[in-house]
CSV table of C-alpha atoms in Angstrom, one decimal:
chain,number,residue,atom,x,y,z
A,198,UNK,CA,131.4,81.8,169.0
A,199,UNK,CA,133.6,84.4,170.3
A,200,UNK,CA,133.1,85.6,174.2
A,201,UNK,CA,130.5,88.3,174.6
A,202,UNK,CA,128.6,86.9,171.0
A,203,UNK,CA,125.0,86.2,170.7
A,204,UNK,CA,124.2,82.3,170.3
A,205,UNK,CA,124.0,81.5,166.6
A,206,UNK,CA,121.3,79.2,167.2
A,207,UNK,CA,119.0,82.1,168.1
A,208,UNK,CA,117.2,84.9,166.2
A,209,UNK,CA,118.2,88.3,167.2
A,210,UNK,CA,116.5,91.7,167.6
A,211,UNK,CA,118.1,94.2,164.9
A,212,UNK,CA,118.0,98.0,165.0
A,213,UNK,CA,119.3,99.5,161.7
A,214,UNK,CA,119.5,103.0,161.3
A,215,UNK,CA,119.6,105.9,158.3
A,216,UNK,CA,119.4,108.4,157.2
A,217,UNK,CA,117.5,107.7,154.0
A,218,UNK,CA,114.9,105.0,153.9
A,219,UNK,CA,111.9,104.2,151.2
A,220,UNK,CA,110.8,105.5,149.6
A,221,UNK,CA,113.6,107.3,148.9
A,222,UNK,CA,115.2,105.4,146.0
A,223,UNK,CA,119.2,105.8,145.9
A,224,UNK,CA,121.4,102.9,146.4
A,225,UNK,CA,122.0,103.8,150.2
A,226,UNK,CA,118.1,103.2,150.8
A,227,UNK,CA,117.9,99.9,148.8
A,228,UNK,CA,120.6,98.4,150.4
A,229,UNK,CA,118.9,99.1,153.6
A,230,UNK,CA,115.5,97.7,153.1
A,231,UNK,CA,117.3,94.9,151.1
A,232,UNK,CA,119.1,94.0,154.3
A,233,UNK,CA,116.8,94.3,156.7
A,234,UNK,CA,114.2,92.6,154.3
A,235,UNK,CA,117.1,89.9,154.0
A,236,UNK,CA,117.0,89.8,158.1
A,237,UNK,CA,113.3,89.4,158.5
A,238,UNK,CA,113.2,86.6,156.2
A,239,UNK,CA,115.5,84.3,158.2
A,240,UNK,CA,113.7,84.9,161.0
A,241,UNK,CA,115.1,88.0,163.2
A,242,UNK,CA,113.1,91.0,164.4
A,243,UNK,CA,114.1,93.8,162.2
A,244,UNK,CA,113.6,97.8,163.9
A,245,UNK,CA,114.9,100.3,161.5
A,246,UNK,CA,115.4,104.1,162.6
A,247,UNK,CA,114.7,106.4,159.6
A,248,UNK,CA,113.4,110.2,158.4
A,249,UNK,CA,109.9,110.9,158.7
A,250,UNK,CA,108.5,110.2,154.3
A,251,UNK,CA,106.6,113.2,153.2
A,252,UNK,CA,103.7,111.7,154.5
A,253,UNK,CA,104.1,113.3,157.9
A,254,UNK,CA,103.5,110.2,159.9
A,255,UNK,CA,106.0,110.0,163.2
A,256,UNK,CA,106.6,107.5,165.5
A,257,UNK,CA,106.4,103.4,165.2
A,258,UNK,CA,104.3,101.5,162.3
A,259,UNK,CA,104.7,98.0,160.6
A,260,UNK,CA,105.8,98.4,157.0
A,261,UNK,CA,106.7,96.5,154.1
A,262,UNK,CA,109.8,96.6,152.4
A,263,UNK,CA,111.2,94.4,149.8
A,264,UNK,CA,108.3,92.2,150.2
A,265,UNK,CA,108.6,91.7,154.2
A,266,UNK,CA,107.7,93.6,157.2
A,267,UNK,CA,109.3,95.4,159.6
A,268,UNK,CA,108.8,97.8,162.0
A,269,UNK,CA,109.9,101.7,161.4
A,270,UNK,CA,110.2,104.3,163.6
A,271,UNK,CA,109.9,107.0,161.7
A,272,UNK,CA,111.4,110.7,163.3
A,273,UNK,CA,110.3,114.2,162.8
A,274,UNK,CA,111.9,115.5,159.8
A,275,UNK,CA,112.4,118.6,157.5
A,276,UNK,CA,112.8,118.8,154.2
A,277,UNK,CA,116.3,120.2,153.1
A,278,UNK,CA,115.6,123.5,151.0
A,279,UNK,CA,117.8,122.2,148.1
A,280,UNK,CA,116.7,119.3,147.4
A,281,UNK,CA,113.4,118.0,146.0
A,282,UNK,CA,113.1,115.1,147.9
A,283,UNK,CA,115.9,114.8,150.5
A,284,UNK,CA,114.5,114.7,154.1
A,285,UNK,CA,116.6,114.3,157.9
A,286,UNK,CA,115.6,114.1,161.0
A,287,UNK,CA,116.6,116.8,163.2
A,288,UNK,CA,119.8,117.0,164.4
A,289,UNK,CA,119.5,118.3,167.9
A,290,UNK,CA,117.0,115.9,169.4
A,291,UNK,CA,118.6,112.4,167.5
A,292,UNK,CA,120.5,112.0,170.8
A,293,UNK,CA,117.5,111.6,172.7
A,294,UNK,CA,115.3,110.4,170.0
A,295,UNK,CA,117.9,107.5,169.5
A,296,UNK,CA,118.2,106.7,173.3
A,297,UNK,CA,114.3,106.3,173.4
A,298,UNK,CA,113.9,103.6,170.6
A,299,UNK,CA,117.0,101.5,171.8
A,300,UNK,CA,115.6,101.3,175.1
A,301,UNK,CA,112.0,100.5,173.7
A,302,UNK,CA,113.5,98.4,171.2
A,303,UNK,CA,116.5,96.5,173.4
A,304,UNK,CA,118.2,95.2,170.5
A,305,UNK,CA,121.2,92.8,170.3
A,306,UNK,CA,122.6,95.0,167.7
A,307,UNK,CA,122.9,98.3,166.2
A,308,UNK,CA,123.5,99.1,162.6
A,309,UNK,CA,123.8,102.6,161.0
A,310,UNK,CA,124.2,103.4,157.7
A,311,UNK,CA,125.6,106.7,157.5
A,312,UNK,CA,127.1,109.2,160.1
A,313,UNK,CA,125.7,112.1,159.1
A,314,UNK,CA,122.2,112.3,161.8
A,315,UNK,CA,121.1,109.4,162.9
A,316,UNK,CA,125.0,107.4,163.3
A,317,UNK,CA,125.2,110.2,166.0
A,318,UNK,CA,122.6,109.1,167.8
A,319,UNK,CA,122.7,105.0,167.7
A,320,UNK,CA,126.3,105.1,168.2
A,321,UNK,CA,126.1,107.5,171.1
A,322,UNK,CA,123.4,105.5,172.4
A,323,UNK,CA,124.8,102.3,171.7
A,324,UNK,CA,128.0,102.6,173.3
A,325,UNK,CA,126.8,103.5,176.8
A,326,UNK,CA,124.3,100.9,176.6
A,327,UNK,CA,127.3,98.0,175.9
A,328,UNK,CA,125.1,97.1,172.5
A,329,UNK,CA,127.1,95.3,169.6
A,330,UNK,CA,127.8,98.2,167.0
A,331,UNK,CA,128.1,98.0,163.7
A,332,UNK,CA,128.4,101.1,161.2
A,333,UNK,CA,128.4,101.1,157.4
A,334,UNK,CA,129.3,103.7,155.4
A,335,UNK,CA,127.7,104.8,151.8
A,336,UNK,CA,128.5,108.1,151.3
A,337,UNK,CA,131.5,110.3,150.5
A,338,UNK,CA,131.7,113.9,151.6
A,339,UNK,CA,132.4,115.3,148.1
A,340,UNK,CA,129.0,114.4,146.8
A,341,UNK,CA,127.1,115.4,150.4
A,342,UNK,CA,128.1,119.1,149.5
A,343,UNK,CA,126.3,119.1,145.4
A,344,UNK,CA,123.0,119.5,147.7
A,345,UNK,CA,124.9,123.2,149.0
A,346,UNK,CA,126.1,124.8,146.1
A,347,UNK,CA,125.0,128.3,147.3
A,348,UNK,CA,128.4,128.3,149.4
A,349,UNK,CA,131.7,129.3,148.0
A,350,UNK,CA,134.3,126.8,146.8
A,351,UNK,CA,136.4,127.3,150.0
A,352,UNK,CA,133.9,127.0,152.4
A,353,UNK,CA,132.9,123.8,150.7
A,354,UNK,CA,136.3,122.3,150.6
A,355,UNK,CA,136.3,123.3,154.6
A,356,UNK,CA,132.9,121.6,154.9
A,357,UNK,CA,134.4,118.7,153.2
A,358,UNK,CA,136.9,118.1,155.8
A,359,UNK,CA,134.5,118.8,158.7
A,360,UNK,CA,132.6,116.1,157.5
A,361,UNK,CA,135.4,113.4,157.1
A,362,UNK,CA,136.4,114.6,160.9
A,363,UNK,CA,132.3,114.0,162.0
A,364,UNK,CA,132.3,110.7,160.0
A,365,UNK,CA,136.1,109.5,161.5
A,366,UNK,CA,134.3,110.2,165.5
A,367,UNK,CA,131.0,108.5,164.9
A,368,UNK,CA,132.2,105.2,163.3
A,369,UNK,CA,135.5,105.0,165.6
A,370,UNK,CA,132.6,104.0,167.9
A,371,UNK,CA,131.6,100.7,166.3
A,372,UNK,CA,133.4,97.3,167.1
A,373,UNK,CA,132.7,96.7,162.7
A,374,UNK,CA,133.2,99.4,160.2
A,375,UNK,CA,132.1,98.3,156.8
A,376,UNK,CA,131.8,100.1,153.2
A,377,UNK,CA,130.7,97.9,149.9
A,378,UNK,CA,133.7,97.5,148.1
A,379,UNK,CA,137.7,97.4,148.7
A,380,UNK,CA,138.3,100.6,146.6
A,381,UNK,CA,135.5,102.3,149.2
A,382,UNK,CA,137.1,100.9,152.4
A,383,UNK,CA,140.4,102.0,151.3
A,384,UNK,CA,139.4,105.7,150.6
A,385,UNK,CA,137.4,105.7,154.0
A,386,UNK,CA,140.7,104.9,155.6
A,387,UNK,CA,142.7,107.3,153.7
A,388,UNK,CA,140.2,110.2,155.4
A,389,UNK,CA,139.6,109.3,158.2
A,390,UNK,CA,142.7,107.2,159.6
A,391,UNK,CA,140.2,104.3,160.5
A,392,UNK,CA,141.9,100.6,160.1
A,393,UNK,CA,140.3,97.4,159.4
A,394,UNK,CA,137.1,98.5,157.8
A,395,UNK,CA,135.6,95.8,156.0
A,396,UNK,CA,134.9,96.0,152.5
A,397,UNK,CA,131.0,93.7,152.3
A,398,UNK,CA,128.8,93.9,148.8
A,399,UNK,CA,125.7,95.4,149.3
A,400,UNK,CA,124.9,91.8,147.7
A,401,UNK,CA,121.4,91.3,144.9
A,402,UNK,CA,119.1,88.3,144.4
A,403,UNK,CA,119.9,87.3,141.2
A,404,UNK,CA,116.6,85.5,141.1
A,405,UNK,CA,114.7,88.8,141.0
A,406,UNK,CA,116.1,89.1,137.3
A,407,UNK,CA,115.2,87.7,133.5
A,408,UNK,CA,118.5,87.4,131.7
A,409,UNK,CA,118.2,87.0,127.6
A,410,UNK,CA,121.1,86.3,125.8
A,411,UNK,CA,119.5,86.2,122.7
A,412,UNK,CA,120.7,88.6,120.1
A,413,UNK,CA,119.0,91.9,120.1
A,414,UNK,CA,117.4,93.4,116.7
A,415,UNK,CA,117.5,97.2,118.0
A,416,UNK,CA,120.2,99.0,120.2
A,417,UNK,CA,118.7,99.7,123.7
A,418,UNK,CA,120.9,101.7,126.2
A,419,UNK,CA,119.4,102.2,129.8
A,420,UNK,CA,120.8,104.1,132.9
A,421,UNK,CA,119.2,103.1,136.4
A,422,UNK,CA,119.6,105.9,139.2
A,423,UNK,CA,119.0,109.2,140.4
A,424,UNK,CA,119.4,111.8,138.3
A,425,UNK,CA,122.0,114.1,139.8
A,426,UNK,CA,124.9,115.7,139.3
A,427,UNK,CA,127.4,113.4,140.7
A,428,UNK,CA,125.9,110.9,138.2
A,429,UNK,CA,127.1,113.2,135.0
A,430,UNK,CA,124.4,112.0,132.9
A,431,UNK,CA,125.3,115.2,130.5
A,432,UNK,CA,128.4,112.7,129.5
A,433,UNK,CA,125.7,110.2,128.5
A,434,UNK,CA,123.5,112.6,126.7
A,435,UNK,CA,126.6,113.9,124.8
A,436,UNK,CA,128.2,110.6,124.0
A,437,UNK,CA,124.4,109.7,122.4
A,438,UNK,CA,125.1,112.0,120.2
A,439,UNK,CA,128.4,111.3,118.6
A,440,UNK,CA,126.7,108.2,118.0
A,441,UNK,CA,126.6,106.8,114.0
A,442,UNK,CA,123.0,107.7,113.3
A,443,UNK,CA,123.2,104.2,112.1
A,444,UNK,CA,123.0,102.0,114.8
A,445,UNK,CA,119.2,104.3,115.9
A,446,UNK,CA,120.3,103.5,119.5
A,447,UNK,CA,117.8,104.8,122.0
A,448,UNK,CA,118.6,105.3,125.6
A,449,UNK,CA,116.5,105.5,128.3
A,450,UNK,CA,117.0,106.7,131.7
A,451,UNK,CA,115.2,105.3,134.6
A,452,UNK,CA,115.1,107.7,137.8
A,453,UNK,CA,114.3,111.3,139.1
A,454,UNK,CA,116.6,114.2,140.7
A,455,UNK,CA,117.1,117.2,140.1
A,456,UNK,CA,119.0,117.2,137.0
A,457,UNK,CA,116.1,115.6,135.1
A,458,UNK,CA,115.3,119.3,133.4
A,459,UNK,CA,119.0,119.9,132.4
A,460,UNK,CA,118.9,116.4,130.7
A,461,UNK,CA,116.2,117.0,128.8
A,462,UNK,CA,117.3,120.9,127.5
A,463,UNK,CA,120.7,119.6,126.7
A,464,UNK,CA,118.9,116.7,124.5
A,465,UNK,CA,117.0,118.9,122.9
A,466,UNK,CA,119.8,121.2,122.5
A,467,UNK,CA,122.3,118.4,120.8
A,468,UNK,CA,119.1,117.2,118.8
A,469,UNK,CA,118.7,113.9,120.5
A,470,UNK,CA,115.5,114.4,122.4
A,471,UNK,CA,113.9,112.0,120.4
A,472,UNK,CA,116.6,109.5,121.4
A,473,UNK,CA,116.5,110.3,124.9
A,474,UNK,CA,113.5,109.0,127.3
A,475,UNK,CA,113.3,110.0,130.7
A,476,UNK,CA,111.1,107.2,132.1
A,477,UNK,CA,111.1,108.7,135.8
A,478,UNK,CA,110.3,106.4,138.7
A,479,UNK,CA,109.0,103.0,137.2
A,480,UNK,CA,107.5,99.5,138.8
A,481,UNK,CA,110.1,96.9,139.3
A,482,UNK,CA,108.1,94.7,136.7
A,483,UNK,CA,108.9,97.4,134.5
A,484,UNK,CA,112.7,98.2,135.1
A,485,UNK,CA,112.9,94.2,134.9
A,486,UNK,CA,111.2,94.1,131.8
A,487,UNK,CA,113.6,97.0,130.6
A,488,UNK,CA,117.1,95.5,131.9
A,489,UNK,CA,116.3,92.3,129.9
A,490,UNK,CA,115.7,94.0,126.7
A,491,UNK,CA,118.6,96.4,126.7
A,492,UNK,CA,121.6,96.0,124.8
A,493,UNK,CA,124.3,97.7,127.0
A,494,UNK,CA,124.1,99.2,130.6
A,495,UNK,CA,125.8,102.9,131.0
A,496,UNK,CA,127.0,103.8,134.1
A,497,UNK,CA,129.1,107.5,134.0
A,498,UNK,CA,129.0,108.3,137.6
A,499,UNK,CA,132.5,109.3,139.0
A,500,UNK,CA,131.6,108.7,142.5
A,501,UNK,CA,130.4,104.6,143.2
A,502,UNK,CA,130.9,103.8,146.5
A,503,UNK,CA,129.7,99.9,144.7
A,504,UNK,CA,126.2,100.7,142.9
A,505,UNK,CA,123.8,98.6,142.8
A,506,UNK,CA,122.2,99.4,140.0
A,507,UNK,CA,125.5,98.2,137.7
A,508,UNK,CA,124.5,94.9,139.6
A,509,UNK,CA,121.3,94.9,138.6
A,510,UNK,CA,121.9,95.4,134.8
A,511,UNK,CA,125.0,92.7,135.4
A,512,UNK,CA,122.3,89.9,136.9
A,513,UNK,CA,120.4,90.9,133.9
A,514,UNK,CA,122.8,89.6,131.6
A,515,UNK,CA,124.1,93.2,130.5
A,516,UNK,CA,127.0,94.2,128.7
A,517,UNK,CA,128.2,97.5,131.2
A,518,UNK,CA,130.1,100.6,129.8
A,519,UNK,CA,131.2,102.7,133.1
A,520,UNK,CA,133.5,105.6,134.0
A,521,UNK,CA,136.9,104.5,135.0
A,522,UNK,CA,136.1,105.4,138.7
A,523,UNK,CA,135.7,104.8,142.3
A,524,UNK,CA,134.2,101.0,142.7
A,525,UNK,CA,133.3,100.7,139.3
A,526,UNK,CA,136.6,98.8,138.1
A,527,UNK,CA,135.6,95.9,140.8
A,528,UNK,CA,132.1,95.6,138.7
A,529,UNK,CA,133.3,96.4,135.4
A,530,UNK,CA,136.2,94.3,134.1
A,531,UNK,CA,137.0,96.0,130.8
A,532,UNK,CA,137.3,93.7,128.1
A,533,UNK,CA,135.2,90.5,130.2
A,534,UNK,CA,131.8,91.9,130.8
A,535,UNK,CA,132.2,95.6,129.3
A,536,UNK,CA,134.2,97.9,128.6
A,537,UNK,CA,135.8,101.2,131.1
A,538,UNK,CA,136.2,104.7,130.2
A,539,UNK,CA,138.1,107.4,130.8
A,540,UNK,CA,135.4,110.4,133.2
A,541,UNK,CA,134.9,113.2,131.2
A,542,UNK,CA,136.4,111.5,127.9
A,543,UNK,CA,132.8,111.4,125.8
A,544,UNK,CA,134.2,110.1,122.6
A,545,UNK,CA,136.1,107.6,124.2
A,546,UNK,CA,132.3,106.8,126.0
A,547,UNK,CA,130.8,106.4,122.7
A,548,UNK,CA,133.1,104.7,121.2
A,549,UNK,CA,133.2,102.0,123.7
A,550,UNK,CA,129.0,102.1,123.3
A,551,UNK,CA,129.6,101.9,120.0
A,552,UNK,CA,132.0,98.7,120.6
A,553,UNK,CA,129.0,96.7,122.5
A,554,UNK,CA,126.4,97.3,120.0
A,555,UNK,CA,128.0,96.5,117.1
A,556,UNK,CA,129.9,93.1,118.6
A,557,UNK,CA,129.0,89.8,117.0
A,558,UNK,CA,126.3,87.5,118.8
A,559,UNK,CA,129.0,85.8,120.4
A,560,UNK,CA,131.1,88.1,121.3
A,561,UNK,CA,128.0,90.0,123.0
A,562,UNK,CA,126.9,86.5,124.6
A,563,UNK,CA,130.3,86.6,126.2
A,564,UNK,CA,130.6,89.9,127.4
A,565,UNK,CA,126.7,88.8,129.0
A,566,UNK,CA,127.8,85.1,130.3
A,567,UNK,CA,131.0,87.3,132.1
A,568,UNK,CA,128.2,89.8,133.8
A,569,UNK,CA,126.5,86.5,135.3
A,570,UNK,CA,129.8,85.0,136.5
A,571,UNK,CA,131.4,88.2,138.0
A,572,UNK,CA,127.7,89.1,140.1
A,573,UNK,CA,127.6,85.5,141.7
A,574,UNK,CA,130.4,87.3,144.2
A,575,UNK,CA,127.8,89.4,145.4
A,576,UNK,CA,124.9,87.0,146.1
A,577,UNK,CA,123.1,88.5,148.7
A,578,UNK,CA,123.1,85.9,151.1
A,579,UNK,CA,126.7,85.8,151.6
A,580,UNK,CA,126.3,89.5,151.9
A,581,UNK,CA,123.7,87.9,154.9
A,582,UNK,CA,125.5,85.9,156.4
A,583,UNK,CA,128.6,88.4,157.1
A,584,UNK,CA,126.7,90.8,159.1
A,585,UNK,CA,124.9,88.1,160.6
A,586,UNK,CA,128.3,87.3,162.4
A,587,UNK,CA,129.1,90.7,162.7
A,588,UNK,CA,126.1,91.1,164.9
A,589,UNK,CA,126.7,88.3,167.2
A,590,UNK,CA,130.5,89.1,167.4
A,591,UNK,CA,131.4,85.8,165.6
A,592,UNK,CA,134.4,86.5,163.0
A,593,UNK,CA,132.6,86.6,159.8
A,594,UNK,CA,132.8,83.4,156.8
A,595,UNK,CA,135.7,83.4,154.9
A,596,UNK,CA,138.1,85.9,157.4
């Protein structure tokens, strides 16, 4: 135990804050209720500081995420105008709105996930309280500004670099910066000039999923996430269509956004639409039931900060084809567990499709065996037991 650090023997009192909480569902939200869930069920007192859902409700309330409960004090929120679901909690009263929870609260630690509204306010709050604080980061700048498209390219590159500035004063506040992967905390150095920022898997429980390594009789391909643009699902829906009408693959995409009307027009427009289901929002019996009977995983996104969802297929015992980009490489070794492709290169995406589907059984059993082996790094409890020590101020296992 370092000076200053909570006893390990003793449960602590948690606040974790965001900026997007369920049910919201984007892989910033699940790694928050999967963490605090994670808390809760080795015994600490989990807070977490969140949006306002669209149910209105403000203020503090018991709910239960992940299976456990926690309390959430929810903020007055609006709605941002482009964006069907997207909701934050209003800038100019987060300050004070912060200050109020930590103080009804007194927690041994602070934990925001993004810097963006409510990082401002835990960290400023945080900081003159002498509270341990820890920041995470799971967004990138470029992708914040697809939800203002109405501004001109220049002002957008400028908002760009006003946002790297905000995120490089909020989380210069924390005594631990972390991001998911290595790629991640190396490009959130580059931009902001932060050092030592840890890279910390946003971790799975592997025993939430049914791997079969049987051999499949029909090729299924599935897509996990939201559907937006940064995703570039349009690669997907055009690399289905290249494919020999031999192999009747079917793909089905499980998730909303914005984009979900595009998808569709351009499958109907390629002539795939009766290829291409868009299965919305689904139960987690159901994506289960749907990860174990796929036959490859796609992943085209350009912008992975880690993705849990690539984890998810990968606990599932999936073969995953994934854009050459951002954090993807660390979850996708190409040629072990799946193969990479080039963004924007679609016939090089369905050939490598193509590749997985038409392997031998054994070939396709190893490419499944390697996804089981390569996930075990992100067990969720070593994931745990790092911010644990982060929290109390103890140097984290394995540093």
């Amino acid at each position: 135990m370092t000076d200053g650090s909570t006893p390990a023997s003793r449960p602590l009192r948690i606040l974790i804050g965001c900026d997007t909480f369920p049910p919201d569902m984007n892989g910033a939200a699940v790694f928050t209720a999967r963490l605090a869930a994670g808390l809760v069920e080795r015994g600490h007192e989990v807070h977490v500081l969140a949006p306002g859902a669209a149910d209105g409700f403000v203020g503090a309330r018991v709910e239960e995420h992940q299976g456990e409960p926690m309390t959430v004090h929810r903020l007055y929120s609006w709605k941002w105008l482009f964006h069907e679901w997207l909701r934050f909690a209003l800038p100019w009263r987060i300050k004070a709105n912060a200050a109020r929870v930590i103080d009804e609260v007194k927690p041994d630690a602070v934990h925001f996930q993004s810097h963006i509204v409510t990082g401002i306010g835990l960290a400023w709050g945080a900081r003159r309280r002498g509270i341990r604080l820890v920041g995470t980061n799971h967004t990138m700048p470029e992708n914040i500004v697809q939800h203002v498209q109405i501004m001109p390219k220049p002002m957008l590159r400028g908002l760009i670099r006003i946002q790297w500035r905000a995120a490089e004063r909020v989380f210069r506040q924390a005594d631990a910066v972390t991001t998911p992967t290595r790629r991640a905390a190396d490009y959130f150095e580059k931009n902001t000039g932060l050092r030592g920022v840890r890279a910390i898997s946003c971790g799975i429980d592997m025993r939430n999923y049914t791997p079969d390594l049987t051999p499949r009789s029909a090729n299924r391909i599935v897509f996990v996430g939201r559907l937006d643009e940064e995703k570039h699902l349009d690669d997907l829906v055009r690399a289905i269509a290249l494919l020999d009408p031999e192999l009747d693959a079917q793909v089905t995409l499980i998730g909303d956004g914005d984009q979900r009307h595009k998808i569709a027009a351009l499958a109907k427009q390629l002539g795939v639409e009766d290829r291409v289901r868009l299965a919305g929002k689904v139960s987690d019996e159901e994506l289960r039931a749907t990860l174990t009977a796929a036959t490859v995983f796609a992943m085209p996104s350009r912008a992975e900060l880690q993705s849990i969802a690539t984890m998810e297929a990968m606990a599932s015992g999936l073969p995953v084809v994934a854009a050459d980009a951002m954090a993807l490489p660390h979850l996708v070794h190409d040629g072990e567990n799946g193969y990479l492709f080039q963004p924007g290169d679609i016939e090089g995406f369905a050939a490598r499709l193509t590749q997985v589907m038409r392997a031998a059984p054994e070939e396709r059993e190893r490419m499944q065996r390697a996804s089981l082996e390569l996930v075990t790094a992100h067990d969720i409890n070593r994931t745990l037991d790092t911010f644990e020590a982060l929290y109390r101020g103890d140097t984290p296992p394995g540093e």
